[in-house]
XYZ file of N, CA and C in Angstrom:
876
model
N 14.039 -4.142 -13.462
C 13.236 -2.920 -13.289
C 14.137 -1.778 -12.842
N 14.393 -0.863 -13.738
C 15.271 0.232 -13.369
C 16.718 -0.144 -13.573
N 17.549 0.789 -13.897
C 18.963 0.538 -14.117
C 19.704 0.556 -12.799
N 20.833 -0.093 -12.776
C 21.679 -0.081 -11.591
C 23.047 0.422 -11.961
N 23.680 1.100 -11.043
C 25.035 1.578 -11.233
C 25.868 1.076 -10.068
N 26.835 0.172 -10.376
C 27.652 -0.428 -9.332
C 26.784 -1.057 -8.234
N 25.691 -1.698 -8.658
C 24.831 -2.388 -7.705
C 23.837 -1.499 -6.987
N 23.873 -0.195 -7.258
C 22.967 0.731 -6.585
C 21.764 1.014 -7.466
N 20.574 0.885 -6.892
C 19.354 1.109 -7.656
C 19.227 2.578 -8.048
N 18.892 2.803 -9.311
C 18.698 4.157 -9.807
C 17.278 4.595 -9.483
N 17.106 5.161 -8.282
C 15.761 5.543 -7.842
C 15.193 6.690 -8.667
N 16.054 7.537 -9.190
C 15.563 8.649 -10.003
C 14.801 8.129 -11.219
N 15.309 7.065 -11.824
C 14.636 6.496 -12.989
C 13.311 5.864 -12.586
N 13.283 5.181 -11.438
C 12.057 4.527 -10.989
C 10.997 5.566 -10.647
N 11.402 6.656 -10.001
C 10.455 7.750 -9.742
C 9.926 8.324 -11.053
N 10.828 8.426 -12.049
C 10.412 8.976 -13.348
C 9.397 8.067 -14.039
N 9.559 6.754 -13.851
C 8.644 5.801 -14.491
C 7.287 5.791 -13.803
N 7.296 5.714 -12.466
C 6.049 5.482 -11.747
C 5.433 6.741 -11.123
N 6.249 7.756 -10.923
C 5.723 8.971 -10.321
C 5.251 8.739 -8.893
N 4.485 9.687 -8.355
C 3.978 9.611 -6.985
C 2.475 9.809 -6.993
N 1.767 8.856 -6.425
C 0.327 9.020 -6.265
C 0.043 10.012 -5.145
N -1.088 10.664 -5.223
C -1.529 11.609 -4.197
C -0.456 12.673 -3.919
N 0.016 13.300 -4.991
C 1.026 14.343 -4.851
C 0.533 15.494 -3.980
N -0.778 15.742 -4.031
C -1.330 16.852 -3.255
C -1.102 16.658 -1.762
N -1.110 15.388 -1.306
C -0.852 15.110 0.115
C 0.583 15.463 0.474
N 1.524 15.062 -0.383
C 2.931 15.369 -0.141
C 3.160 16.876 -0.156
N 2.564 17.558 -1.113
C 2.716 19.013 -1.202
C 2.128 19.690 0.031
N 0.966 19.207 0.474
C 0.329 19.749 1.678
C 1.248 19.611 2.891
N 1.856 18.439 3.048
C 2.744 18.201 4.197
C 3.970 19.112 4.138
N 4.558 19.248 2.955
C 5.765 20.062 2.817
C 5.461 21.537 3.072
N 4.351 22.042 2.514
C 3.986 23.448 2.712
C 3.756 23.744 4.187
N 3.035 22.863 4.858
C 2.782 23.066 6.281
C 4.053 22.939 7.115
N 4.932 22.032 6.725
C 6.201 21.892 7.437
C 7.034 23.165 7.316
N 7.075 23.721 6.113
C 7.810 24.971 5.897
C 7.180 26.111 6.686
N 5.847 26.180 6.680
C 5.141 27.243 7.403
C 5.439 27.180 8.900
N 5.379 25.992 9.471
C 5.664 25.844 10.896
C 7.141 26.103 11.199
N 8.021 25.774 10.257
C 9.448 26.061 10.447
C 9.685 27.568 10.497
N 9.050 28.278 9.572
C 9.176 29.738 9.561
C 8.621 30.326 10.848
N 7.466 29.830 11.285
C 6.841 30.350 12.502
C 7.712 30.094 13.725
N 8.283 28.900 13.818
C 9.149 28.593 14.966
C 10.415 29.447 14.940
N 10.934 29.726 13.728
C 12.107 30.595 13.598
C 11.785 32.016 14.058
N 10.596 32.482 13.700
C 10.150 33.814 14.142
C 10.080 33.872 15.664
N 9.532 32.835 16.277
C 9.468 32.781 17.744
C 10.858 32.812 18.366
N 11.805 32.125 17.708
C 13.165 32.068 18.250
C 13.879 33.416 18.114
N 13.764 34.034 16.936
C 14.487 35.280 16.686
C 13.879 36.452 17.456
N 12.558 36.486 17.488
C 11.864 37.620 18.116
C 11.205 37.205 19.440
N 11.915 36.380 20.187
C 11.336 35.846 21.414
C 10.967 36.952 22.406
N 11.897 37.865 22.653
C 11.631 38.925 23.635
C 10.480 39.849 23.212
N 10.459 40.345 21.958
C 9.297 41.156 21.542
C 7.972 40.395 21.643
N 8.007 39.117 21.351
C 6.783 38.311 21.452
C 6.345 38.205 22.908
N 7.326 38.054 23.796
C 7.001 38.003 25.229
C 6.338 39.312 25.679
N 6.895 40.437 25.184
C 6.310 41.743 25.526
C 4.886 41.844 24.991
N 4.690 41.341 23.768
C 3.341 41.362 23.171
C 2.366 40.512 23.992
N 2.817 39.310 24.362
C 1.962 38.444 25.180
C 1.611 39.093 26.511
N 2.636 39.762 27.111
C 2.408 40.395 28.422
C 1.458 41.583 28.295
N 1.533 42.283 27.173
C 0.695 43.471 26.983
C -0.764 43.126 26.703
N -0.994 42.062 25.945
C -2.357 41.791 25.476
C -2.984 40.528 26.072
N -2.163 39.613 26.586
C -2.734 38.346 27.054
C -2.476 38.070 28.530
N -1.277 38.366 28.979
C -0.908 38.051 30.357
C -0.359 39.297 31.046
N -0.694 39.454 32.290
C -0.130 40.560 33.068
C 1.180 40.170 33.718
N 1.384 38.868 33.844
C 2.579 38.349 34.509
C 3.660 38.065 33.476
N 4.874 38.588 33.700
C 5.977 38.421 32.745
C 6.390 36.958 32.611
N 6.413 36.236 33.731
C 6.813 34.824 33.705
C 5.825 34.001 32.873
N 4.520 34.286 33.043
C 3.498 33.564 32.275
C 3.622 33.879 30.791
N 3.947 35.129 30.452
C 4.103 35.519 29.053
C 5.289 34.797 28.417
N 6.421 34.723 29.157
C 7.610 34.050 28.632
C 7.345 32.544 28.481
N 6.661 31.959 29.462
C 6.339 30.527 29.386
C 5.449 30.246 28.174
N 4.443 31.077 27.958
C 3.517 30.883 26.845
C 4.229 31.035 25.498
N 5.085 32.063 25.399
C 5.829 32.273 24.160
C 6.756 31.089 23.878
N 7.445 30.630 24.938
C 8.335 29.477 24.780
C 7.575 28.210 24.421
N 6.405 28.047 25.044
C 5.583 26.866 24.774
C 5.106 26.850 23.321
N 4.578 27.983 22.854
C 4.103 28.045 21.476
C 5.252 27.883 20.483
N 6.394 28.444 20.808
C 7.555 28.290 19.936
C 7.998 26.840 19.846
N 8.000 26.148 21.001
C 8.388 24.735 21.026
C 7.395 23.873 20.243
N 6.099 24.169 20.420
C 5.071 23.404 19.709
C 5.214 23.562 18.198
N 5.454 24.784 17.730
C 5.604 24.999 16.285
C 6.852 24.300 15.754
N 7.932 24.302 16.538
C 9.165 23.629 16.105
C 8.965 22.116 16.029
N 8.320 21.550 17.054
C 8.048 20.110 17.058
C 7.106 19.743 15.921
N 6.111 20.582 15.684
C 5.175 20.336 14.584
C 5.887 20.337 13.235
N 6.827 21.269 13.069
C 7.589 21.325 11.821
C 8.391 20.050 11.615
N 9.051 19.575 12.681
C 9.839 18.339 12.602
C 8.944 17.160 12.234
N 7.790 17.052 12.899
C 6.854 15.950 12.635
C 6.334 15.990 11.199
N 6.032 17.187 10.713
C 5.521 17.316 9.348
C 6.590 16.978 8.310
N 7.838 17.392 8.563
C 8.922 17.025 7.652
C 9.137 15.511 7.663
N 9.047 14.905 8.855
C 9.192 13.456 8.964
C 8.060 12.751 8.219
N 6.832 13.262 8.375
C 5.686 12.680 7.685
C 5.848 12.782 6.166
N 6.328 13.932 5.696
C 6.542 14.127 4.259
C 7.615 13.169 3.737
N 8.689 13.007 4.522
C 9.765 12.100 4.109
C 9.272 10.656 4.071
N 8.479 10.259 5.078
C 7.948 8.902 5.107
C 6.982 8.661 3.954
N 6.158 9.672 3.648
C 5.225 9.554 2.526
C 5.991 9.413 1.214
N 7.034 10.239 1.046
C 7.850 10.202 -0.167
C 8.532 8.842 -0.306
N 9.050 8.317 0.817
C 9.714 7.007 0.808
C 8.706 5.889 0.545
N 7.529 5.976 1.174
C 6.523 4.927 1.032
C 5.951 4.871 -0.376
N 5.916 6.029 -1.050
C 5.260 6.117 -2.354
C 5.930 5.265 -3.422
N 7.263 5.166 -3.401
C 7.952 4.398 -4.430
C 9.003 3.440 -3.854
N 10.054 3.905 -3.144
C 11.073 2.962 -2.681
C 10.530 1.824 -1.822
N 9.664 2.148 -0.853
C 9.112 1.097 -0.002
C 8.185 0.181 -0.801
N 7.367 0.755 -1.662
C 6.504 -0.061 -2.515
C 7.346 -1.022 -3.366
N 8.427 -0.491 -3.906
C 9.298 -1.321 -4.744
C 9.924 -2.442 -3.917
N 10.429 -2.081 -2.733
C 11.043 -3.081 -1.852
C 10.035 -4.152 -1.443
N 8.830 -3.733 -1.074
C 7.809 -4.688 -0.655
C 7.347 -5.546 -1.826
N 7.336 -4.984 -3.023
C 6.983 -5.778 -4.207
C 7.966 -6.927 -4.396
N 9.260 -6.646 -4.178
C 10.263 -7.700 -4.294
C 10.075 -8.765 -3.208
N 9.726 -8.318 -1.998
C 9.485 -9.266 -0.911
C 8.257 -10.124 -1.191
N 7.219 -9.517 -1.742
C 6.008 -10.263 -2.056
C 6.269 -11.305 -3.138
N 7.021 -10.905 -4.144
C 7.385 -11.841 -5.210
C 8.224 -12.983 -4.635
N 9.135 -12.635 -3.725
C 10.002 -13.642 -3.123
C 9.278 -14.619 -2.211
N 8.101 -14.234 -1.725
C 7.359 -15.115 -0.822
C 6.611 -16.229 -1.567
N 6.573 -16.132 -2.893
C 5.978 -17.192 -3.706
C 7.088 -18.145 -4.106
N 6.930 -19.402 -3.747
C 8.032 -20.351 -3.914
C 8.497 -20.579 -5.339
N 7.643 -21.097 -6.190
C 8.056 -21.531 -7.529
C 7.274 -20.770 -8.592
N 7.928 -19.826 -9.241
C 7.268 -19.042 -10.281
C 7.273 -19.748 -11.628
N 8.129 -20.742 -11.793
C 8.213 -21.414 -13.098
C 6.923 -22.150 -13.445
N 6.149 -22.527 -12.424
C 4.897 -23.252 -12.662
C 3.679 -22.330 -12.703
N 3.909 -21.025 -12.523
C 2.802 -20.067 -12.502
C 2.410 -19.708 -13.928
N 1.144 -19.939 -14.248
C 0.624 -19.609 -15.573
C -0.243 -18.353 -15.557
N -0.915 -18.128 -14.436
C -1.792 -16.962 -14.327
C -1.637 -16.339 -12.943
N -1.488 -15.013 -12.914
C -1.387 -14.280 -11.648
C -2.287 -13.052 -11.735
N -2.733 -12.595 -10.583
C -3.634 -11.445 -10.520
C -3.108 -10.444 -9.508
N -3.096 -9.172 -9.909
C -2.746 -8.074 -9.000
C -4.002 -7.234 -8.783
N -4.549 -7.289 -7.577
C -5.754 -6.533 -7.243
C -5.391 -5.088 -6.926
N -6.005 -4.150 -7.652
C -5.700 -2.742 -7.437
C -4.282 -2.435 -7.879
N -3.990 -2.708 -9.145
C -2.602 -2.652 -9.629
C -2.017 -1.249 -9.639
N -2.865 -0.203 -9.686
C -2.356 1.161 -9.636
C -1.340 1.439 -10.716
N -0.205 2.008 -10.324
C 0.819 2.388 -11.300
C 1.608 1.202 -11.831
N 1.470 0.032 -11.184
C 2.080 -1.182 -11.728
C 3.401 -1.586 -11.118
N 3.767 -1.061 -9.962
C 5.049 -1.436 -9.355
C 5.068 -2.931 -9.034
N 4.033 -3.418 -8.347
C 3.951 -4.846 -8.028
C 3.660 -5.662 -9.271
N 2.777 -5.181 -10.098
C 2.423 -5.877 -11.340
C 3.659 -6.146 -12.184
N 4.480 -5.138 -12.357
C 5.683 -5.287 -13.177
C 6.745 -6.133 -12.486
N 6.754 -6.122 -11.155
C 7.680 -6.999 -10.419
C 7.319 -8.462 -10.659
N 6.013 -8.758 -10.651
C 5.559 -10.122 -10.949
C 5.909 -10.491 -12.386
N 5.645 -9.578 -13.309
C 5.949 -9.836 -14.720
C 7.443 -10.060 -14.935
N 8.256 -9.276 -14.236
C 9.711 -9.431 -14.339
C 10.141 -10.804 -13.843
N 9.517 -11.270 -12.750
C 9.838 -12.588 -12.218
C 9.438 -13.691 -13.194
N 8.269 -13.541 -13.810
C 7.847 -14.512 -14.825
C 8.835 -14.544 -15.986
N 9.309 -13.370 -16.370
C 10.267 -13.277 -17.471
C 11.597 -13.932 -17.094
N 12.041 -13.719 -15.861
C 13.309 -14.288 -15.406
C 13.281 -15.809 -15.409
N 12.138 -16.369 -15.013
C 12.028 -17.825 -14.918
C 11.708 -18.476 -16.257
N 11.527 -17.672 -17.290
C 11.215 -18.214 -18.601
C 9.811 -18.764 -18.689
N 8.946 -18.301 -17.819
C 7.567 -18.784 -17.800
C 6.782 -18.227 -18.983
N 5.787 -18.975 -19.387
C 4.873 -18.502 -20.432
C 3.628 -17.874 -19.810
N 3.661 -17.675 -18.494
C 2.509 -17.144 -17.786
C 2.313 -15.658 -18.002
N 1.173 -15.169 -17.516
C 0.841 -13.748 -17.619
C 0.255 -13.287 -16.295
N 0.399 -12.005 -16.041
C -0.182 -11.410 -14.838
C -1.219 -10.382 -15.276
N -2.369 -10.444 -14.635
C -3.474 -9.529 -14.928
C -3.525 -8.461 -13.838
N -3.526 -7.211 -14.239
C -3.689 -6.112 -13.300
C -5.113 -5.603 -13.357
N -5.790 -5.578 -12.216
C -7.173 -5.115 -12.170
C -7.236 -3.794 -11.421
N -7.886 -2.811 -12.012
C -8.025 -1.507 -11.375
C -9.403 -0.937 -11.686
N -9.827 0.021 -10.846
C -11.156 0.596 -11.011
C -11.219 1.624 -12.123
N -10.062 2.085 -12.585
C -10.025 3.176 -13.555
C -9.365 2.741 -14.858
N -10.029 2.981 -15.975
C -9.450 2.684 -17.286
C -8.223 3.553 -17.542
N -8.251 4.788 -17.086
C -7.103 5.687 -17.242
C -5.872 5.105 -16.563
N -6.065 4.549 -15.362
C -4.961 3.949 -14.627
C -4.418 2.733 -15.350
N -5.308 1.885 -15.866
C -4.840 0.685 -16.548
C -4.036 1.024 -17.801
N -4.434 2.056 -18.522
C -3.677 2.475 -19.702
C -2.300 2.986 -19.311
N -2.244 3.740 -18.210
C -0.967 4.241 -17.711
C -0.078 3.087 -17.258
N -0.690 2.084 -16.638
C 0.062 0.922 -16.160
C 0.661 0.142 -17.317
N -0.079 0.010 -18.393
C 0.448 -0.679 -19.578
C 1.669 0.051 -20.140
N 1.654 1.382 -20.035
C 2.817 2.158 -20.504
C 4.043 1.875 -19.644
N 3.848 1.760 -18.325
C 4.996 1.457 -17.455
C 5.520 0.051 -17.725
N 4.622 -0.882 -18.029
C 5.052 -2.245 -18.360
C 5.901 -2.241 -19.631
N 5.510 -1.406 -20.596
C 6.278 -1.290 -21.842
C 7.670 -0.715 -21.547
N 7.724 0.292 -20.689
C 9.016 0.896 -20.332
C 9.911 -0.122 -19.634
N 9.314 -0.967 -18.792
C 10.082 -1.971 -18.046
C 10.427 -3.183 -18.912
N 9.865 -3.255 -20.118
C 10.177 -4.350 -21.029
C 9.475 -5.652 -20.713
N 8.305 -5.571 -20.039
C 7.584 -6.798 -19.677
C 6.153 -6.784 -20.219
N 5.914 -5.962 -21.238
C 4.547 -5.791 -21.729
C 3.918 -7.091 -22.217
N 4.748 -8.037 -22.701
C 4.174 -9.285 -23.206
C 3.667 -10.199 -22.091
N 4.026 -9.868 -20.852
C 3.585 -10.670 -19.703
C 2.425 -10.025 -18.945
N 1.998 -8.858 -19.394
C 1.041 -8.060 -18.620
C -0.258 -7.833 -19.386
N -1.364 -7.991 -18.677
C -2.689 -7.612 -19.176
C -3.359 -6.767 -18.110
N -3.990 -5.680 -18.487
C -4.698 -4.827 -17.529
C -6.179 -4.784 -17.861
N -6.984 -4.809 -16.791
C -8.427 -4.760 -16.974
C -9.048 -3.784 -15.986
N -10.093 -3.142 -16.427
C -10.893 -2.329 -15.528
C -11.974 -3.220 -14.930
N -12.185 -3.123 -13.626
C -13.189 -3.979 -13.014
C -13.420 -3.655 -11.558
N -14.443 -4.272 -10.998
C -14.820 -4.081 -9.601
C -14.254 -5.229 -8.778
N -13.385 -4.910 -7.829
C -12.754 -5.949 -7.019
C -13.747 -6.652 -6.103
N -14.918 -6.041 -5.892
C -15.937 -6.694 -5.055
C -16.612 -7.852 -5.795
N -16.568 -7.796 -7.119
C -17.145 -8.852 -7.957
C -16.151 -9.125 -9.090
N -15.166 -9.919 -8.798
C -14.094 -10.152 -9.767
C -14.632 -10.852 -11.014
N -14.261 -10.324 -12.174
C -14.776 -10.885 -13.440
C -14.003 -12.113 -13.898
N -13.786 -13.040 -12.968
C -13.047 -14.261 -13.271
C -13.761 -15.455 -12.639
N -13.574 -16.616 -13.237
C -14.211 -17.823 -12.729
C -13.484 -18.345 -11.498
N -14.116 -19.267 -10.802
C -13.501 -19.887 -9.631
C -12.208 -20.602 -10.023
N -11.253 -20.614 -9.076
C -10.022 -21.406 -9.230
C -9.280 -21.078 -10.531
N -9.121 -19.787 -10.801
C -8.564 -19.356 -12.085
C -7.063 -19.031 -12.006
N -6.603 -18.429 -10.903
C -5.234 -17.920 -10.819
C -4.350 -18.790 -9.920
N -3.093 -18.896 -10.333
C -2.103 -19.591 -9.507
C -1.636 -18.719 -8.351
N -1.598 -17.410 -8.582
C -1.118 -16.453 -7.577
C -2.019 -15.227 -7.598
N -2.382 -14.734 -6.425
C -3.113 -13.477 -6.294
C -2.348 -12.578 -5.335
N -2.064 -11.354 -5.757
C -1.322 -10.410 -4.917
C -2.066 -9.072 -4.860
N -1.749 -8.301 -3.838
C -2.323 -6.956 -3.719
C -1.442 -6.145 -2.773
N -1.156 -4.908 -3.153
C -0.278 -4.056 -2.351
C -0.945 -2.731 -2.009
N -1.093 -2.468 -0.728
C -1.615 -1.202 -0.204
C -2.884 -0.783 -0.953
N -3.812 -1.728 -1.033
C -5.049 -1.441 -1.766
C -6.317 -1.780 -0.983
N -6.333 -2.936 -0.331
C -7.570 -3.401 0.288
C -8.163 -2.399 1.270
N -7.309 -1.643 1.966
C -7.818 -0.695 2.966
C -8.629 0.439 2.325
N -8.485 0.621 1.014
C -9.236 1.686 0.336
C -10.653 1.246 -0.035
N -10.898 -0.054 -0.003
C -12.216 -0.566 -0.372
C -13.220 -0.245 0.735
N -14.350 0.310 0.357
C -15.379 0.657 1.330
C -15.123 1.946 2.070
N -14.155 2.735 1.609
C -13.828 3.973 2.325
C -14.961 4.983 2.273
N -15.900 4.785 1.336
C -17.044 5.683 1.283
C -17.929 5.550 2.516
N -17.781 4.418 3.235
C -18.537 4.215 4.475
C -17.785 4.714 5.711
N -16.489 5.055 5.527
C -15.646 5.399 6.665
C -14.795 4.203 7.026
N -13.505 4.431 7.285
C -12.556 3.331 7.465
C -12.901 2.401 8.628
N -13.493 2.922 9.682
C -13.703 2.121 10.897
C -15.128 1.605 11.033
N -15.915 1.696 9.986
C -17.304 1.255 10.070
C -17.422 -0.237 9.770
N -18.522 -0.818 10.237
C -18.798 -2.232 9.985
C -18.977 -2.470 8.492
N -19.599 -1.516 7.815
C -19.837 -1.656 6.381
C -18.527 -1.715 5.598
N -17.577 -0.861 5.961
C -16.279 -0.860 5.277
C -15.542 -2.177 5.514
N -15.582 -2.667 6.747
C -14.936 -3.943 7.066
C -15.554 -5.077 6.255
N -16.884 -5.052 6.118
C -17.572 -6.088 5.343
C -17.145 -6.052 3.876
N -16.960 -4.845 3.344
C -16.520 -4.711 1.953
C -15.107 -5.264 1.769
N -14.231 -4.973 2.726
C -12.860 -5.506 2.638
C -12.862 -7.032 2.692
N -13.677 -7.594 3.585
C -13.748 -9.047 3.699
C -14.332 -9.669 2.430
N -15.236 -8.939 1.810
C -15.829 -9.416 0.552
C -14.758 -9.532 -0.531
N -13.895 -8.527 -0.614
C -12.816 -8.551 -1.612
C -11.842 -9.683 -1.317
N -11.517 -9.869 -0.041
C -10.608 -10.950 0.329
C -11.228 -12.303 -0.029
N -12.527 -12.438 0.195
C -13.213 -13.668 -0.190
C -13.179 -13.899 -1.686
N -13.299 -12.824 -2.456
C -13.213 -12.929 -3.909
C -11.814 -13.376 -4.342
N -10.805 -12.859 -3.661
C -9.430 -13.256 -3.976
C -9.243 -14.753 -3.739
N -9.796 -15.259 -2.647
C -9.711 -16.689 -2.351
C -10.494 -17.495 -3.384
N -11.646 -16.986 -3.778
C -12.498 -17.704 -4.746
C -11.784 -17.933 -6.073
N -11.097 -16.908 -6.591
C -10.471 -17.043 -7.908
C -9.100 -17.716 -7.838
N -8.612 -17.958 -6.637
C -7.309 -18.616 -6.470
C -7.472 -20.124 -6.625
N -6.580 -20.731 -7.395
C -6.634 -22.178 -7.590
C -6.296 -22.909 -6.294
N -6.859 -24.092 -6.075
C -6.408 -24.922 -4.951
C -4.906 -25.161 -5.059
N -4.192 -24.924 -3.987
C -2.739 -25.005 -4.010
C -2.073 -23.699 -4.393
N -2.887 -22.698 -4.773
C -2.356 -21.399 -5.158
C -1.960 -20.564 -3.951
N -1.193 -19.515 -4.217
C -0.651 -18.669 -3.146
C -1.198 -17.254 -3.274
N -1.592 -16.690 -2.130
C -2.020 -15.301 -2.069
C -1.090 -14.494 -1.192
N -0.785 -13.264 -1.591
C 0.080 -12.383 -0.804
C -0.541 -10.990 -0.790
N -0.799 -10.473 0.407
C -1.411 -9.155 0.554
C -0.560 -8.300 1.475
N -0.208 -7.116 1.018
C 0.455 -6.119 1.870
C -0.504 -4.959 2.018
N -0.817 -4.610 3.266
C -1.794 -3.555 3.448
C -1.579 -2.836 4.771
N -2.302 -1.746 4.929
C -2.201 -0.901 6.105
C -3.283 -1.262 7.124
N -2.926 -1.220 8.391
C -3.844 -1.201 9.533
C -4.682 -2.469 9.720
N -5.356 -2.936 8.650
C -6.415 -3.932 8.809
C -5.963 -5.385 8.673
N -4.668 -5.652 8.610
C -4.182 -7.011 8.377
C -4.698 -8.018 9.407
N -4.801 -7.677 10.707
C -5.376 -8.657 11.656
C -6.769 -9.129 11.250
N -7.576 -8.247 10.657
C -8.894 -8.644 10.152
C -8.751 -9.672 9.033
N -7.781 -9.450 8.157
C -7.579 -10.365 7.043
C -7.157 -11.747 7.547
N -6.296 -11.750 8.545
C -5.823 -13.026 9.099
C -6.990 -13.823 9.677
N -7.856 -13.149 10.433
C -9.019 -13.840 11.006
C -9.924 -14.393 9.908
N -10.131 -13.597 8.851
C -10.988 -14.041 7.758
C -10.363 -15.217 7.012
N -9.065 -15.171 6.796
C -8.377 -16.277 6.123
C -8.453 -17.556 6.947
N -8.377 -17.406 8.265
C -8.531 -18.566 9.141
C -9.941 -19.143 9.032
N -10.940 -18.256 8.953
C -12.324 -18.705 8.790
C -12.518 -19.441 7.471
N -11.787 -19.003 6.448
C -11.883 -19.621 5.126
C -11.005 -20.864 5.001
N -10.378 -21.265 6.109
C -9.555 -22.480 6.184
C -8.319 -22.428 5.283
N -7.731 -21.233 5.131
C -6.495 -21.141 4.363
C -5.340 -21.752 5.150
N -4.339 -22.191 4.428
C -3.179 -22.833 5.044
C -1.956 -21.925 4.976
N -0.965 -22.239 5.802
C 0.350 -21.573 5.783
C 0.212 -20.049 5.842
N -0.665 -19.572 6.726
C -0.859 -18.126 6.886
C 0.336 -17.549 7.633
N 1.017 -16.624 7.008
C 2.200 -16.005 7.620
C 2.068 -14.488 7.570
N 2.439 -13.843 8.659
C 2.364 -12.385 8.752
C 3.769 -11.836 8.980
N 4.139 -10.842 8.211
C 5.470 -10.251 8.336
C 5.556 -9.332 9.550
N 6.757 -8.908 9.854
C 6.946 -7.903 10.894
C 6.357 -6.576 10.437
N 6.097 -5.723 11.402
C 5.498 -4.425 11.101
C 6.434 -3.573 10.254
N 5.857 -2.918 9.268
C 6.571 -1.954 8.430
C 5.774 -0.652 8.443
N 6.423 0.453 8.778
C 5.730 1.738 8.782
C 5.639 2.274 7.361
N 4.414 2.460 6.900
C 4.172 2.972 5.550
C 3.107 4.049 5.623
N 3.376 5.169 5.013
C 2.442 6.293 5.025
C 2.035 6.654 6.460
N 3.022 6.554 7.365
C 2.878 6.968 8.765
C 1.971 6.062 9.594
N 1.630 4.889 9.098
C 0.842 3.933 9.871
C 1.488 2.553 9.750
N 1.033 1.621 10.584
C 1.592 0.275 10.551
C 1.072 -0.496 9.347
N 1.905 -1.348 8.810
C 1.510 -2.221 7.714
C 2.168 -3.577 7.910
N 1.544 -4.594 7.327
C 2.084 -5.949 7.380
C 1.821 -6.629 6.044
N 2.612 -7.639 5.772
C 2.389 -8.491 4.619
C 1.890 -9.840 5.124
N 0.804 -10.333 4.560
C 0.278 -11.644 4.933
C 0.246 -12.527 3.695
N 0.764 -13.733 3.829
C 0.738 -14.696 2.732
C -0.026 -15.934 3.183
N -0.607 -16.624 2.233
C -1.385 -17.813 2.562
C -1.451 -18.732 1.351
N -1.871 -19.955 1.604
C -2.019 -20.948 0.539
C -3.419 -21.526 0.595
N -4.045 -21.640 -0.567
C -5.368 -22.248 -0.630
C -5.215 -23.766 -0.647
N -5.826 -24.438 0.282
C -5.635 -25.894 0.352
C -6.203 -26.605 -0.871
N -5.635 -27.756 -1.197
C -6.131 -28.550 -2.315
C -7.544 -29.036 -2.036
N -7.828 -29.291 -0.747
C -9.181 -29.635 -0.329
C -9.713 -28.431 0.424
N -10.549 -27.656 -0.239
C -10.965 -26.370 0.307
C -12.343 -26.452 0.944
N -12.394 -26.254 2.254
C -13.655 -26.215 2.970
C -14.257 -24.823 2.818
N -15.379 -24.720 2.141
C -16.028 -23.444 1.920
C -16.911 -23.076 3.091
N -17.566 -24.023 3.649
C -18.434 -23.778 4.803
C -18.640 -25.080 5.518
N -19.489 -25.093 6.533
C -19.705 -26.302 7.304
C -20.324 -27.371 6.417
N -19.624 -28.461 6.272
C -20.143 -29.577 5.496
C -19.940 -29.465 4.003
N -19.449 -28.313 3.531
C -19.246 -28.120 2.080
C -17.775 -28.153 1.755
N -17.391 -28.998 0.802
C -15.992 -29.159 0.474
C -15.817 -29.055 -1.027
N -14.760 -28.320 -1.421
C -14.372 -28.292 -2.820
C -13.082 -29.085 -2.954
N -13.066 -30.040 -3.851
C -11.891 -30.883 -4.032
C -11.159 -30.503 -5.301
N -9.840 -30.588 -5.237
C -9.039 -30.423 -6.442
C -8.838 -31.816 -7.032
N -9.653 -32.141 -8.029
C -9.609 -33.486 -8.576
C -8.369 -33.754 -9.420
N -7.561 -32.724 -9.631
C -6.335 -32.920 -10.416
C -5.262 -33.596 -9.598
N -5.377 -33.560 -8.252
C -4.343 -34.129 -7.388
C -4.333 -35.648 -7.476
């Protein structure tokens, strides 16, 4: 995926292939960072006139006017630094970090040579989807990875990126609702998802009970379509502890959580798990993998 020069990844090509989602957010951060930088520079250059202005119209005391001018100047400068940092983190998270985490997620699955079917929930632009397809291609597998997204426009765009990456024969994209996956039970060997689950139920508000229930519903669907003995890997923002508790309730095995990674200015973690060959669905109910 992407050309290398002397072992160095050609990020310009990868940005050209995948672009940046939510460009308006990045533009908003950069514009505000520049605005606050200009304002802080004005405070620095014209500090004394500003102090006189503050003393004339706001404060009668010269010391209070100078303190206020200095305080506002410092706040604007700090705000500019924070906004530039936020923009840089967003820019990094949009592609390089996604690409790096996609490689880590692929690496957390032990044996790809035996994988016949894989699913990427919320495939988006296809960074993770194509990483999985590339791994299948490397191992000489005859398997395929299905990318599921809510938008037909997105799936068509994702197929184009797969063609550019040279893995189109390993990729299938479908439009569908992740709350009700259009697949039968025990269908996929591997299920993955990157920075997607937290967006489910956002119409209810991120911190509401309803949104949490929707996220858990999607996670349950991922477990349902995963074959006994199959592996699931989820990288997401903020809500990973909820996923871990739900996976424990669903009796998943080998649940592992990665160290914290800052993505889009918030904490994120990767959680991997394995669906047991003998899957306890509820109290007294057991699903057996009769192939064992």
